Short mmCIF file of N, CA, C and O in Angstrom, two decimals:
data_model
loop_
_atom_site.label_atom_id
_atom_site.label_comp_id
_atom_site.label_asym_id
_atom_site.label_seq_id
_atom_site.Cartn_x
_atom_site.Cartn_y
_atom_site.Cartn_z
N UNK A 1 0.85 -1.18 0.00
CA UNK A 1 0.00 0.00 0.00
C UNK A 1 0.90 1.24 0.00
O UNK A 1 1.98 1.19 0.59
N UNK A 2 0.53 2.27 -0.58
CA UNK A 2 1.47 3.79 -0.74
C UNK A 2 1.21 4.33 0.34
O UNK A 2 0.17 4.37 1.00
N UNK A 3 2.09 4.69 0.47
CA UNK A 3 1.98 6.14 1.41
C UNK A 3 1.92 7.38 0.96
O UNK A 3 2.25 7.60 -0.21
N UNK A 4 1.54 8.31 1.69
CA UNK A 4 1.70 9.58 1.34
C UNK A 4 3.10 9.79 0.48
O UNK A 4 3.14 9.86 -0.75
N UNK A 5 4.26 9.87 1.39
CA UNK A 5 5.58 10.13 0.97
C UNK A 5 5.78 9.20 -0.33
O UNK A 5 6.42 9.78 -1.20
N UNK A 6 5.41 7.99 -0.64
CA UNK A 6 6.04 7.83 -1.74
C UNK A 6 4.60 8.28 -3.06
O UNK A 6 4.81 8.25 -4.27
N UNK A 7 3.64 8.55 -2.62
CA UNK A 7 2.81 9.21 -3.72
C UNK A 7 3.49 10.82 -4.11
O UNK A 7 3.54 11.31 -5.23
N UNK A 8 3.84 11.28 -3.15
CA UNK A 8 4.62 12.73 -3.37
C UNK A 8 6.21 12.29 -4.03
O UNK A 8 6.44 12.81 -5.12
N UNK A 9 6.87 11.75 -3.68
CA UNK A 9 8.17 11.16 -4.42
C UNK A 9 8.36 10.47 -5.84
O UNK A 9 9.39 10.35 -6.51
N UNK A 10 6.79 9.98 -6.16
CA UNK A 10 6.82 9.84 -7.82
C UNK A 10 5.74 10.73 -8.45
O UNK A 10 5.13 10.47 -9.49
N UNK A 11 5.55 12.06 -7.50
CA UNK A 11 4.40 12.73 -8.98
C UNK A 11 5.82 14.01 -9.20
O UNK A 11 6.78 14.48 -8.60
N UNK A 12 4.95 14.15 -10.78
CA UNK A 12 5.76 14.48 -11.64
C UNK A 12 6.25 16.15 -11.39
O UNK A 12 5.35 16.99 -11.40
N UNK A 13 7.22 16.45 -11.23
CA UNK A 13 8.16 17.84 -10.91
C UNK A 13 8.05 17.99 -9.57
O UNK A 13 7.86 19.11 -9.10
N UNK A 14 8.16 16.83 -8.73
CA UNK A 14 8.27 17.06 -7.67
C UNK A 14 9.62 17.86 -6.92
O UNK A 14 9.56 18.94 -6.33
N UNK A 15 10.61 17.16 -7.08
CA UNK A 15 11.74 17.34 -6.93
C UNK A 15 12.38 19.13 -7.59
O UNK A 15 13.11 19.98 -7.09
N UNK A 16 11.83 19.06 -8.56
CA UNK A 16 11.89 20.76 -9.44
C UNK A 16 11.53 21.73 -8.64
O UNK A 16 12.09 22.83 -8.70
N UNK A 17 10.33 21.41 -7.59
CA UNK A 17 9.68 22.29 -7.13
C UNK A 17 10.43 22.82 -6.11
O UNK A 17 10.44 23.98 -5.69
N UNK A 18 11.21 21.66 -5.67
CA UNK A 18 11.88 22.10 -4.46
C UNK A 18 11.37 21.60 -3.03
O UNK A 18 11.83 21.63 -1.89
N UNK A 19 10.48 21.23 -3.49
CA UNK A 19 9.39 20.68 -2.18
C UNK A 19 10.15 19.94 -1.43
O UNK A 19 10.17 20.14 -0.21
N UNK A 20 10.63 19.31 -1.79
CA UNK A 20 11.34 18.16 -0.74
C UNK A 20 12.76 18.39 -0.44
O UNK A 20 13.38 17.51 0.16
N UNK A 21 13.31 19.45 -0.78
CA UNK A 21 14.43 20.22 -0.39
C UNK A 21 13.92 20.85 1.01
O UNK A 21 14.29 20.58 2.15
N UNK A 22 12.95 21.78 0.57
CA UNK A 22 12.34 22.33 1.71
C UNK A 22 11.80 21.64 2.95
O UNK A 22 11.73 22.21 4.03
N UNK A 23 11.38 20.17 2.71
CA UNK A 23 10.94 19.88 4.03
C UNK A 23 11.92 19.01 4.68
O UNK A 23 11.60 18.65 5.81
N UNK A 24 13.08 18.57 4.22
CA UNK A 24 14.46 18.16 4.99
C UNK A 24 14.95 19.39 5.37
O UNK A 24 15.24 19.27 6.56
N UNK A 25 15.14 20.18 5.10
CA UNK A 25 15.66 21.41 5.78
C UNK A 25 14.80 22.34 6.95
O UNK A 25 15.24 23.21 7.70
N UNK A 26 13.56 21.87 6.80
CA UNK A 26 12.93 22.54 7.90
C UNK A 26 12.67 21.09 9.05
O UNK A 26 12.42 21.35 10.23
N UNK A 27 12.76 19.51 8.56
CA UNK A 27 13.20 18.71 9.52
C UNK A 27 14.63 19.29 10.65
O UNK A 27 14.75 19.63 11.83
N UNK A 28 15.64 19.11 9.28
CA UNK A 28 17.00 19.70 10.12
C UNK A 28 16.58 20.61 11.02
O UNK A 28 16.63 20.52 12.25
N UNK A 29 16.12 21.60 10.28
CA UNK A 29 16.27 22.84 11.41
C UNK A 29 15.07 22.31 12.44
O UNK A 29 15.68 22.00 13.46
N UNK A 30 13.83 22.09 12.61
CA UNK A 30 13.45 21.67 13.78
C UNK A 30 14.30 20.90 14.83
O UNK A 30 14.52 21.29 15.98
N UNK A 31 14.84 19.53 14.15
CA UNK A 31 15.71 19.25 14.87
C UNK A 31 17.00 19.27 15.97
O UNK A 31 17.37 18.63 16.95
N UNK A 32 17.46 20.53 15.08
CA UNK A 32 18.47 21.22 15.31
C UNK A 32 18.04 22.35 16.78
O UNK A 32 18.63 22.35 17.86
N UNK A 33 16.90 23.20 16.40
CA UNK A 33 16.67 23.74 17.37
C UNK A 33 15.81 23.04 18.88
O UNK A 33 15.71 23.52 20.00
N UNK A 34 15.41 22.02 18.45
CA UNK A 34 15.16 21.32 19.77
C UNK A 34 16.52 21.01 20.36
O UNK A 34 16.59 21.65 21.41
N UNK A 35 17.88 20.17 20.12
CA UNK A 35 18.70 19.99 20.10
C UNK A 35 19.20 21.46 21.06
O UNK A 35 19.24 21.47 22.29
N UNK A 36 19.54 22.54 20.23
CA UNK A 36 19.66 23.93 20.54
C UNK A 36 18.75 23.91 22.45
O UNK A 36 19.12 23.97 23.63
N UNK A 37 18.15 23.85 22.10
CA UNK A 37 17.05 24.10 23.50
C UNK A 37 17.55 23.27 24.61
O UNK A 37 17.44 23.75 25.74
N UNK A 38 17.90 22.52 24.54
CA UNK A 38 18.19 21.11 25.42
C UNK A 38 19.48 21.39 25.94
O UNK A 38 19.66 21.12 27.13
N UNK A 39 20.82 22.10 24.98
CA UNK A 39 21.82 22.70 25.29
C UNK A 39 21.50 23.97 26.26
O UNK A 39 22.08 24.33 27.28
N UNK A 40 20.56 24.42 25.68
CA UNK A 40 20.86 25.54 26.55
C UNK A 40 19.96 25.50 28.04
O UNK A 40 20.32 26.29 28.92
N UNK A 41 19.06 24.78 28.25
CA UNK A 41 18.39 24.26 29.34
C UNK A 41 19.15 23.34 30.22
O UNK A 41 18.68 22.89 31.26
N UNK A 42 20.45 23.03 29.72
CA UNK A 42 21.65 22.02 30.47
C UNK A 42 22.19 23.08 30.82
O UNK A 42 22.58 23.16 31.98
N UNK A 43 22.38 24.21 29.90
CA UNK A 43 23.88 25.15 30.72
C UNK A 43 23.19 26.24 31.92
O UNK A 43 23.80 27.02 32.65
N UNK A 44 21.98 26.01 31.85
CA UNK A 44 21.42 27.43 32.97
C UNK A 44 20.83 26.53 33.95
O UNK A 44 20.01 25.63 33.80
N UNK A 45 21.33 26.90 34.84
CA UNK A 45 21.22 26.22 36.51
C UNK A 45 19.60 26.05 36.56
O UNK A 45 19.00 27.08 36.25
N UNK A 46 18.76 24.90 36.90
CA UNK A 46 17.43 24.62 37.59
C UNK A 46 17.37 24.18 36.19
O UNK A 46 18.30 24.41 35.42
N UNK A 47 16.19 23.50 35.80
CA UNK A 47 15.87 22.71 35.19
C UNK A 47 14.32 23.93 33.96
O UNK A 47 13.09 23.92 34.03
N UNK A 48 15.24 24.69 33.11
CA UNK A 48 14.09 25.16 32.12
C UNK A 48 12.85 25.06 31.88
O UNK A 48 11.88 25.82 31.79
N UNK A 49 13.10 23.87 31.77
CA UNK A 49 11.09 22.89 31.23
C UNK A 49 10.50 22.99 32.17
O UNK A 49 9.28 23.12 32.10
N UNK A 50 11.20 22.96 33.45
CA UNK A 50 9.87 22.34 34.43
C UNK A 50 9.53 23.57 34.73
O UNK A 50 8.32 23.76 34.85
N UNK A 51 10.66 25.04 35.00
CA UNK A 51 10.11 25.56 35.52
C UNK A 51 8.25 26.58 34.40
O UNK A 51 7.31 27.24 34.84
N UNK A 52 8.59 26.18 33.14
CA UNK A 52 7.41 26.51 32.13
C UNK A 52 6.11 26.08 32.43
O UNK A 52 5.11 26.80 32.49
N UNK A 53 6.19 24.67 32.66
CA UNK A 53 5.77 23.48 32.53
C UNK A 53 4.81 23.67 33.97
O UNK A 53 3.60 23.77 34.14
N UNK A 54 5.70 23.67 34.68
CA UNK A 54 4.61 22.97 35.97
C UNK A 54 4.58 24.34 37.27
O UNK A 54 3.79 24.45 38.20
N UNK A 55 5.64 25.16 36.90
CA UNK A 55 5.43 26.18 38.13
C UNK A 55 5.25 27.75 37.07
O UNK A 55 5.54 28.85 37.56
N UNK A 56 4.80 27.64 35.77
CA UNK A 56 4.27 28.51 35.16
C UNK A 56 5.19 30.08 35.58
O UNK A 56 4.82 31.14 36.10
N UNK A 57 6.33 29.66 35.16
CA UNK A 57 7.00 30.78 35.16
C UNK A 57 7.11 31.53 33.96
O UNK A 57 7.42 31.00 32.90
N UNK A 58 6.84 32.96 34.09
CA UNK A 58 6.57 33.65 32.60
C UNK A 58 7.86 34.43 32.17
O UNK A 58 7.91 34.76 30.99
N UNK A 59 8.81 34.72 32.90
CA UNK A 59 10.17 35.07 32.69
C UNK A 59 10.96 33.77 32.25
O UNK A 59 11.81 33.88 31.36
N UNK A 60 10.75 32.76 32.74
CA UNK A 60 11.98 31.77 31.84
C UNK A 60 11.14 31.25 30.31
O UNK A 60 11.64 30.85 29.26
N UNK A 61 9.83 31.40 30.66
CA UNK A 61 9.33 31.26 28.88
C UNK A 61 9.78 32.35 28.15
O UNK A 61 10.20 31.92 27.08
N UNK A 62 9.88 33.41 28.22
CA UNK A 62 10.28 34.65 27.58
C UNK A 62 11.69 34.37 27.29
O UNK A 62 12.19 34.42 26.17
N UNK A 63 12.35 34.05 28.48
CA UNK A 63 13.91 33.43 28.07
C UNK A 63 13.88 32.44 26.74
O UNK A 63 14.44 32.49 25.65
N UNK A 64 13.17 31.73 27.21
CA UNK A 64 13.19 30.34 26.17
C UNK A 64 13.08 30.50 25.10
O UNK A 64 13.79 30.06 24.20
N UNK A 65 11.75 31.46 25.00
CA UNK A 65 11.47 31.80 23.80
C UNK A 65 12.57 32.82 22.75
O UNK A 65 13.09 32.38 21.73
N UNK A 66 12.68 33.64 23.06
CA UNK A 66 13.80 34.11 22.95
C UNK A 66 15.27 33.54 22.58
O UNK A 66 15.83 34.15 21.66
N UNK A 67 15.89 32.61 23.09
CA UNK A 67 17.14 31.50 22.97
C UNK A 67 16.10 30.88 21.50
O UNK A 67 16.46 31.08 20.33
N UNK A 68 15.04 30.27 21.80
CA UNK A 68 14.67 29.50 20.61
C UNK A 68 14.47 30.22 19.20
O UNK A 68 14.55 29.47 18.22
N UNK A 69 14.23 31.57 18.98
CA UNK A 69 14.17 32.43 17.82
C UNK A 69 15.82 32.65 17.56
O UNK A 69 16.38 32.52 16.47
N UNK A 70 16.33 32.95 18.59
CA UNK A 70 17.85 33.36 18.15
C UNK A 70 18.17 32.03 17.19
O UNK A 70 18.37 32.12 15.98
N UNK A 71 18.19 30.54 18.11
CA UNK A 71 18.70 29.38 17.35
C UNK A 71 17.94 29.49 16.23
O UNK A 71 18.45 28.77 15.37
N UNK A 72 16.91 30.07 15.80
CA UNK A 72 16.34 29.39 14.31
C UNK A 72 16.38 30.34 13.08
O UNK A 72 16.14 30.21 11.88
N UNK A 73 16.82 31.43 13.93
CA UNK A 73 17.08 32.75 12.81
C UNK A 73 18.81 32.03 12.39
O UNK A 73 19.11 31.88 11.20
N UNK A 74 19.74 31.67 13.44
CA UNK A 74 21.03 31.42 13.30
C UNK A 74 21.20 30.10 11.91
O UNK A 74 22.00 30.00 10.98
N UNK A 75 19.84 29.13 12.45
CA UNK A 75 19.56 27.71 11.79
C UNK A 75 19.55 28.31 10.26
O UNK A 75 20.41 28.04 9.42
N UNK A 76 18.37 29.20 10.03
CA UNK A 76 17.94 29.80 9.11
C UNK A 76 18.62 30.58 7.87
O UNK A 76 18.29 30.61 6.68
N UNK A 77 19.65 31.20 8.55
CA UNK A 77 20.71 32.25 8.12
C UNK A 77 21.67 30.97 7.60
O UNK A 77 21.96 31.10 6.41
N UNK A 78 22.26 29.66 8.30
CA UNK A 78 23.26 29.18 7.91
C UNK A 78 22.36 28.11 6.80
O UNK A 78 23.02 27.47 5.98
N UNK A 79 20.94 27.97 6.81
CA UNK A 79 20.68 27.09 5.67
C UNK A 79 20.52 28.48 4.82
O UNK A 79 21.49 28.38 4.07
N UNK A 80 20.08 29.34 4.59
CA UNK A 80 19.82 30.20 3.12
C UNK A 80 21.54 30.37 2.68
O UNK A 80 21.70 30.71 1.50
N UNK A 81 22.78 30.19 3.48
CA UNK A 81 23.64 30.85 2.94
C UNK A 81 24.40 31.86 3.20
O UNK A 81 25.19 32.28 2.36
#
């Protein structure tokens, strides 16, 4: 039975379009910036997630958030080039 992915991998100008350039590179970069997050939630003392997560702290989400745009503008900048 087909899958999605290989019905998209044999229709025709797929590859031309770029389509599938584009969605390994926005895999990578998701990847990459979770990766990114995990580093930087290891190097800052107390534990990041939890404090989001379960004691609803709105200054280390702002942090987070923040660290996570920097990594994906950086991700972003080094995939365009």
């Amino acid at each position: 039975m087909y899958t999605l992915l290989t019905i998209l991998l044999q229709a025709p100008g797929f590859w031309e379009k770029g389509i599938m350039g584009t969605i390994i590179y926005s895999v990578i970069g998701l990847i990459m910036c979770v990766i990114g997050f995990k580093v930087v939630d290891w190097l800052i003392p107390g534990h990041l997630a939890r404090q989001i997560a379960e004691e609803k702290n709105i200054a280390a989400a702002l942090v987070a958030a923040a660290l996570i745009l920097g990594i994906c503008i950086i991700i972003a900048s080094a995939i365009a080039g």
